[in-house]
């Protein structure tokens, strides 16, 4: 009795709750609050969402809609984050929650969670790799541009020069895509401590680098836009986008914010590896949202205030071929002040560095979701994907599964633009939509069945969950809308078709096979024995 009592005192609170749910500790629990926050923040990434979509969102309805759109989306994101923080505090084993009370949750949960872990990670990784890729542009291009040096030098160095910008050929982009995917997979097979150190570097890289960009860019720009332009100017571009409705244009201008403000659930995926996960998990989730909300808005303001010539940003003869607006703003500011673009290149290195760190963190998060689902035998060949590396104590097989899926789904870039764009859109919907399942389950479950953790909303839980759930539904719906008119074969948003195919295959698998053998969470510990209960 004495020994058992002593063991219970020293047992980590997160591990104790994990045992109560019927699972033994398998991963190494050594993550501190700061390390978990670093990975969560790195998964969101300050620049990955804003930079690629800034130009298209600015063009839909002008600066005011873009600037205030970030504020609106941030406001509703807090509801989602708070709801998830409460769930994370109570259920440190994240994937088991949505299905623990009712096996019928499985088809929906598997569709959202596995899609979010594999396909969802691809969508973010694509933007991390492409840099300036816009999911809804008419002609899909990569975001790697050469904006320094003389015209003669650029012409000699690159055969793919178009106007003032260099467009990376498809084969080269695919090589970069697969190469970085492999690098992220290799790094994620090492001990989580290695990833945590890199993510701490990532956090400081983005915070310090973001501060430098936010402060320096408006100071370097020879002229800045007045506050009335940034905060009140509304301007549509129906001749370019084909959208004449003001309300519709505003909805689409919010896409950059909706795409950027998610990924904070990475802290929940790492709860089995986090010390005091019932407290530190919620703190990491909410802290990530707070930091990215402030820095993201500051970054948008810095870019918008520093615009020199709005029409030149989209000119196909400019230094970025009219397809990478943030880079063009940087170029105009430094070239206008100093006559060269060296400073712009330095700041772009900061932005592109965040893409690399973001992809690394997303791979970490995705692998944990695959591992958690595999431990419940919720995916095919679960016995393979749930294996833990004997030395590093990480789900290395799950890491390589995610990397393989990413590589395979990158192959369409060689030939088909619209299919690849649809995959990216579906990934976004899958990732964000995955939040809805545990939030909805928390909202409808009986209060006496919910065991609260240290972070508990009490009576506010259901209203918060309701707002969060409705906002998620709205966000997913927006990403299914057409983004340019007239609708043609090469401008159609194929996301609804791709999403229907993905969900249809999952439901078919459930009806034909999975429902016969999946019986809910697979507990691997005797709760009564390990907790000394009768």
PDB file of N, CA and C in Angstrom, residues 270-323:
ATOM      1  N   UNK A 270       0.532  15.981 -28.889  1.00  0.00           N
ATOM      2  CA  UNK A 270       1.762  15.653 -28.171  1.00  0.00           C
ATOM      3  C   UNK A 270       1.522  15.442 -26.680  1.00  0.00           C
ATOM      4  N   UNK A 271       0.278  15.301 -26.268  1.00  0.00           N
ATOM      5  CA  UNK A 271      -0.005  15.236 -24.834  1.00  0.00           C
ATOM      6  C   UNK A 271       0.616  14.017 -24.171  1.00  0.00           C
ATOM      7  N   UNK A 272       0.720  12.907 -24.893  1.00  0.00           N
ATOM      8  CA  UNK A 272       1.318  11.719 -24.283  1.00  0.00           C
ATOM      9  C   UNK A 272       2.819  11.894 -24.056  1.00  0.00           C
ATOM     10  N   UNK A 273       3.397  12.910 -24.702  1.00  0.00           N
ATOM     11  CA  UNK A 273       4.833  13.159 -24.556  1.00  0.00           C
ATOM     12  C   UNK A 273       5.123  14.431 -23.766  1.00  0.00           C
ATOM     13  N   UNK A 274       4.068  15.033 -23.208  1.00  0.00           N
ATOM     14  CA  UNK A 274       4.203  16.304 -22.505  1.00  0.00           C
ATOM     15  C   UNK A 274       4.024  16.121 -21.006  1.00  0.00           C
ATOM     16  N   UNK A 275       4.885  16.697 -20.238  1.00  0.00           N
ATOM     17  CA  UNK A 275       4.752  16.663 -18.790  1.00  0.00           C
ATOM     18  C   UNK A 275       3.567  17.533 -18.365  1.00  0.00           C
ATOM     19  N   UNK A 276       2.748  17.013 -17.457  1.00  0.00           N
ATOM     20  CA  UNK A 276       1.580  17.771 -17.006  1.00  0.00           C
ATOM     21  C   UNK A 276       0.698  18.191 -18.159  1.00  0.00           C
ATOM     22  N   UNK A 277       0.406  17.223 -19.052  1.00  0.00           N
ATOM     23  CA  UNK A 277      -0.314  17.542 -20.286  1.00  0.00           C
ATOM     24  C   UNK A 277      -1.689  18.134 -20.029  1.00  0.00           C
ATOM     25  N   UNK A 278      -2.333  17.751 -18.916  1.00  0.00           N
ATOM     26  CA  UNK A 278      -3.672  18.272 -18.644  1.00  0.00           C
ATOM     27  C   UNK A 278      -3.662  19.773 -18.387  1.00  0.00           C
ATOM     28  N   UNK A 279      -2.516  20.310 -18.008  1.00  0.00           N
ATOM     29  CA  UNK A 279      -2.381  21.763 -17.823  1.00  0.00           C
ATOM     30  C   UNK A 279      -1.607  22.403 -18.973  1.00  0.00           C
ATOM     31  N   UNK A 280      -0.477  21.812 -19.327  1.00  0.00           N
ATOM     32  CA  UNK A 280       0.401  22.416 -20.322  1.00  0.00           C
ATOM     33  C   UNK A 280      -0.170  22.340 -21.735  1.00  0.00           C
ATOM     34  N   UNK A 281      -0.955  21.293 -22.034  1.00  0.00           N
ATOM     35  CA  UNK A 281      -1.582  21.208 -23.350  1.00  0.00           C
ATOM     36  C   UNK A 281      -2.503  22.390 -23.638  1.00  0.00           C
ATOM     37  N   UNK A 282      -3.470  22.673 -22.765  1.00  0.00           N
ATOM     38  CA  UNK A 282      -4.338  23.833 -22.992  1.00  0.00           C
ATOM     39  C   UNK A 282      -3.575  25.157 -23.043  1.00  0.00           C
ATOM     40  N   UNK A 283      -2.566  25.301 -22.180  1.00  0.00           N
ATOM     41  CA  UNK A 283      -1.784  26.543 -22.185  1.00  0.00           C
ATOM     42  C   UNK A 283      -1.090  26.724 -23.530  1.00  0.00           C
ATOM     43  N   UNK A 284      -0.523  25.632 -24.064  1.00  0.00           N
ATOM     44  CA  UNK A 284       0.173  25.718 -25.344  1.00  0.00           C
ATOM     45  C   UNK A 284      -0.786  26.069 -26.477  1.00  0.00           C
ATOM     46  N   UNK A 285      -1.977  25.482 -26.451  1.00  0.00           N
ATOM     47  CA  UNK A 285      -2.972  25.767 -27.492  1.00  0.00           C
ATOM     48  C   UNK A 285      -3.344  27.248 -27.494  1.00  0.00           C
ATOM     49  N   UNK A 286      -3.705  27.760 -26.329  1.00  0.00           N
ATOM     50  CA  UNK A 286      -4.168  29.144 -26.244  1.00  0.00           C
ATOM     51  C   UNK A 286      -3.029  30.138 -26.450  1.00  0.00           C
ATOM     52  N   UNK A 287      -1.846  29.799 -25.983  1.00  0.00           N
ATOM     53  CA  UNK A 287      -0.693  30.691 -26.181  1.00  0.00           C
ATOM     54  C   UNK A 287      -0.344  30.798 -27.661  1.00  0.00           C
ATOM     55  N   UNK A 288      -0.417  29.682 -28.371  1.00  0.00           N
ATOM     56  CA  UNK A 288      -0.119  29.693 -29.808  1.00  0.00           C
ATOM     57  C   UNK A 288      -1.089  30.602 -30.557  1.00  0.00           C
ATOM     58  N   UNK A 289      -2.365  30.489 -30.220  1.00  0.00           N
ATOM     59  CA  UNK A 289      -3.358  31.345 -30.872  1.00  0.00           C
ATOM     60  C   UNK A 289      -3.095  32.815 -30.560  1.00  0.00           C
ATOM     61  N   UNK A 290      -2.774  33.109 -29.300  1.00  0.00           N
ATOM     62  CA  UNK A 290      -2.518  34.487 -28.918  1.00  0.00           C
ATOM     63  C   UNK A 290      -1.333  35.086 -29.655  1.00  0.00           C
ATOM     64  N   UNK A 291      -0.235  34.342 -29.722  1.00  0.00           N
ATOM     65  CA  UNK A 291       0.973  34.856 -30.378  1.00  0.00           C
ATOM     66  C   UNK A 291       0.743  35.050 -31.872  1.00  0.00           C
ATOM     67  N   UNK A 292       0.157  34.041 -32.520  1.00  0.00           N
ATOM     68  CA  UNK A 292      -0.032  34.132 -33.965  1.00  0.00           C
ATOM     69  C   UNK A 292      -1.061  35.199 -34.319  1.00  0.00           C
ATOM     70  N   UNK A 293      -2.054  35.415 -33.464  1.00  0.00           N
ATOM     71  CA  UNK A 293      -3.055  36.455 -33.733  1.00  0.00           C
ATOM     72  C   UNK A 293      -2.412  37.832 -33.779  1.00  0.00           C
ATOM     73  N   UNK A 294      -1.554  38.110 -32.817  1.00  0.00           N
ATOM     74  CA  UNK A 294      -0.897  39.420 -32.742  1.00  0.00           C
ATOM     75  C   UNK A 294       0.124  39.594 -33.856  1.00  0.00           C
ATOM     76  N   UNK A 295       1.023  38.633 -33.990  1.00  0.00           N
ATOM     77  CA  UNK A 295       2.082  38.764 -34.983  1.00  0.00           C
ATOM     78  C   UNK A 295       1.531  38.687 -36.404  1.00  0.00           C
ATOM     79  N   UNK A 296       0.515  37.870 -36.617  1.00  0.00           N
ATOM     80  CA  UNK A 296      -0.064  37.772 -37.955  1.00  0.00           C
ATOM     81  C   UNK A 296      -0.679  39.082 -38.401  1.00  0.00           C
ATOM     82  N   UNK A 297      -1.413  39.717 -37.500  1.00  0.00           N
ATOM     83  CA  UNK A 297      -2.033  41.004 -37.853  1.00  0.00           C
ATOM     84  C   UNK A 297      -0.962  42.062 -38.092  1.00  0.00           C
ATOM     85  N   UNK A 298       0.077  42.052 -37.274  1.00  0.00           N
ATOM     86  CA  UNK A 298       1.168  43.011 -37.454  1.00  0.00           C
ATOM     87  C   UNK A 298       1.850  42.804 -38.802  1.00  0.00           C
ATOM     88  N   UNK A 299       2.040  41.568 -39.210  1.00  0.00           N
ATOM     89  CA  UNK A 299       2.671  41.259 -40.494  1.00  0.00           C
ATOM     90  C   UNK A 299       1.802  41.748 -41.647  1.00  0.00           C
ATOM     91  N   UNK A 300       0.488  41.517 -41.565  1.00  0.00           N
ATOM     92  CA  UNK A 300      -0.426  41.996 -42.607  1.00  0.00           C
ATOM     93  C   UNK A 300      -0.405  43.515 -42.682  1.00  0.00           C
ATOM     94  N   UNK A 301      -0.409  44.168 -41.529  1.00  0.00           N
ATOM     95  CA  UNK A 301      -0.360  45.637 -41.520  1.00  0.00           C
ATOM     96  C   UNK A 301       0.930  46.160 -42.121  1.00  0.00           C
ATOM     97  N   UNK A 302       2.054  45.523 -41.778  1.00  0.00           N
ATOM     98  CA  UNK A 302       3.351  45.968 -42.305  1.00  0.00           C
ATOM     99  C   UNK A 302       3.374  45.857 -43.827  1.00  0.00           C
ATOM    100  N   UNK A 303       2.876  44.752 -44.368  1.00  0.00           N
ATOM    101  CA  UNK A 303       2.840  44.587 -45.820  1.00  0.00           C
ATOM    102  C   UNK A 303       1.932  45.626 -46.468  1.00  0.00           C
ATOM    103  N   UNK A 304       0.759  45.827 -45.885  1.00  0.00           N
ATOM    104  CA  UNK A 304      -0.229  46.712 -46.497  1.00  0.00           C
ATOM    105  C   UNK A 304       0.205  48.172 -46.431  1.00  0.00           C
ATOM    106  N   UNK A 305       0.739  48.606 -45.316  1.00  0.00           N
ATOM    107  CA  UNK A 305       1.234  49.979 -45.211  1.00  0.00           C
ATOM    108  C   UNK A 305       2.380  50.245 -46.185  1.00  0.00           C
ATOM    109  N   UNK A 306       3.127  49.206 -46.545  1.00  0.00           N
ATOM    110  CA  UNK A 306       4.346  49.394 -47.349  1.00  0.00           C
ATOM    111  C   UNK A 306       4.107  49.256 -48.850  1.00  0.00           C
ATOM    112  N   UNK A 307       2.870  49.073 -49.275  1.00  0.00           N
ATOM    113  CA  UNK A 307       2.572  48.982 -50.708  1.00  0.00           C
ATOM    114  C   UNK A 307       2.955  50.294 -51.391  1.00  0.00           C
ATOM    115  N   UNK A 308       3.745  50.194 -52.455  1.00  0.00           N
ATOM    116  CA  UNK A 308       4.154  51.385 -53.193  1.00  0.00           C
ATOM    117  C   UNK A 308       3.217  51.692 -54.363  1.00  0.00           C
ATOM    118  N   UNK A 309       2.901  50.669 -55.160  1.00  0.00           N
ATOM    119  CA  UNK A 309       2.021  50.843 -56.317  1.00  0.00           C
ATOM    120  C   UNK A 309       1.138  49.604 -56.414  1.00  0.00           C
ATOM    121  N   UNK A 310      -0.121  49.734 -56.060  1.00  0.00           N
ATOM    122  CA  UNK A 310      -1.021  48.590 -56.006  1.00  0.00           C
ATOM    123  C   UNK A 310      -1.110  47.879 -57.348  1.00  0.00           C
ATOM    124  N   UNK A 311      -1.282  48.606 -58.420  1.00  0.00           N
ATOM    125  CA  UNK A 311      -1.465  47.977 -59.732  1.00  0.00           C
ATOM    126  C   UNK A 311      -0.217  47.233 -60.178  1.00  0.00           C
ATOM    127  N   UNK A 312       0.968  47.715 -59.779  1.00  0.00           N
ATOM    128  CA  UNK A 312       2.216  47.077 -60.208  1.00  0.00           C
ATOM    129  C   UNK A 312       2.431  45.730 -59.518  1.00  0.00           C
ATOM    130  N   UNK A 313       1.776  45.509 -58.378  1.00  0.00           N
ATOM    131  CA  UNK A 313       1.932  44.243 -57.658  1.00  0.00           C
ATOM    132  C   UNK A 313       1.500  43.049 -58.498  1.00  0.00           C
ATOM    133  N   UNK A 314       0.529  43.250 -59.391  1.00  0.00           N
ATOM    134  CA  UNK A 314      -0.028  42.156 -60.176  1.00  0.00           C
ATOM    135  C   UNK A 314       0.391  42.219 -61.650  1.00  0.00           C
ATOM    136  N   UNK A 315       1.327  43.098 -61.966  1.00  0.00           N
ATOM    137  CA  UNK A 315       1.831  43.240 -63.328  1.00  0.00           C
ATOM    138  C   UNK A 315       2.711  42.035 -63.661  1.00  0.00           C
ATOM    139  N   UNK A 316       2.393  41.334 -64.737  1.00  0.00           N
ATOM    140  CA  UNK A 316       3.152  40.131 -65.080  1.00  0.00           C
ATOM    141  C   UNK A 316       4.589  40.432 -65.491  1.00  0.00           C
ATOM    142  N   UNK A 317       4.901  41.692 -65.737  1.00  0.00           N
ATOM    143  CA  UNK A 317       6.271  42.044 -66.097  1.00  0.00           C
ATOM    144  C   UNK A 317       7.101  42.498 -64.898  1.00  0.00           C
ATOM    145  N   UNK A 318       6.531  42.443 -63.679  1.00  0.00           N
ATOM    146  CA  UNK A 318       7.307  42.887 -62.517  1.00  0.00           C
ATOM    147  C   UNK A 318       8.315  41.825 -62.093  1.00  0.00           C
ATOM    148  N   UNK A 319       9.014  42.103 -61.015  1.00  0.00           N
ATOM    149  CA  UNK A 319      10.125  41.233 -60.601  1.00  0.00           C
ATOM    150  C   UNK A 319       9.691  39.859 -60.108  1.00  0.00           C
ATOM    151  N   UNK A 320       8.428  39.684 -59.790  1.00  0.00           N
ATOM    152  CA  UNK A 320       7.934  38.375 -59.350  1.00  0.00           C
ATOM    153  C   UNK A 320       6.890  37.817 -60.306  1.00  0.00           C
ATOM    154  N   UNK A 321       6.904  38.308 -61.539  1.00  0.00           N
ATOM    155  CA  UNK A 321       5.978  37.847 -62.577  1.00  0.00           C
ATOM    156  C   UNK A 321       4.517  38.044 -62.186  1.00  0.00           C
ATOM    157  N   UNK A 322       4.261  38.944 -61.249  1.00  0.00           N
ATOM    158  CA  UNK A 322       2.896  39.262 -60.849  1.00  0.00           C
ATOM    159  C   UNK A 322       2.205  38.191 -60.044  1.00  0.00           C
ATOM    160  N   UNK A 323       2.964  37.229 -59.475  1.00  0.00           N
ATOM    161  CA  UNK A 323       2.325  36.106 -58.786  1.00  0.00           C
ATOM    162  C   UNK A 323       2.723  35.967 -57.327  1.00  0.00           C
TER     163      UNK A 323
END
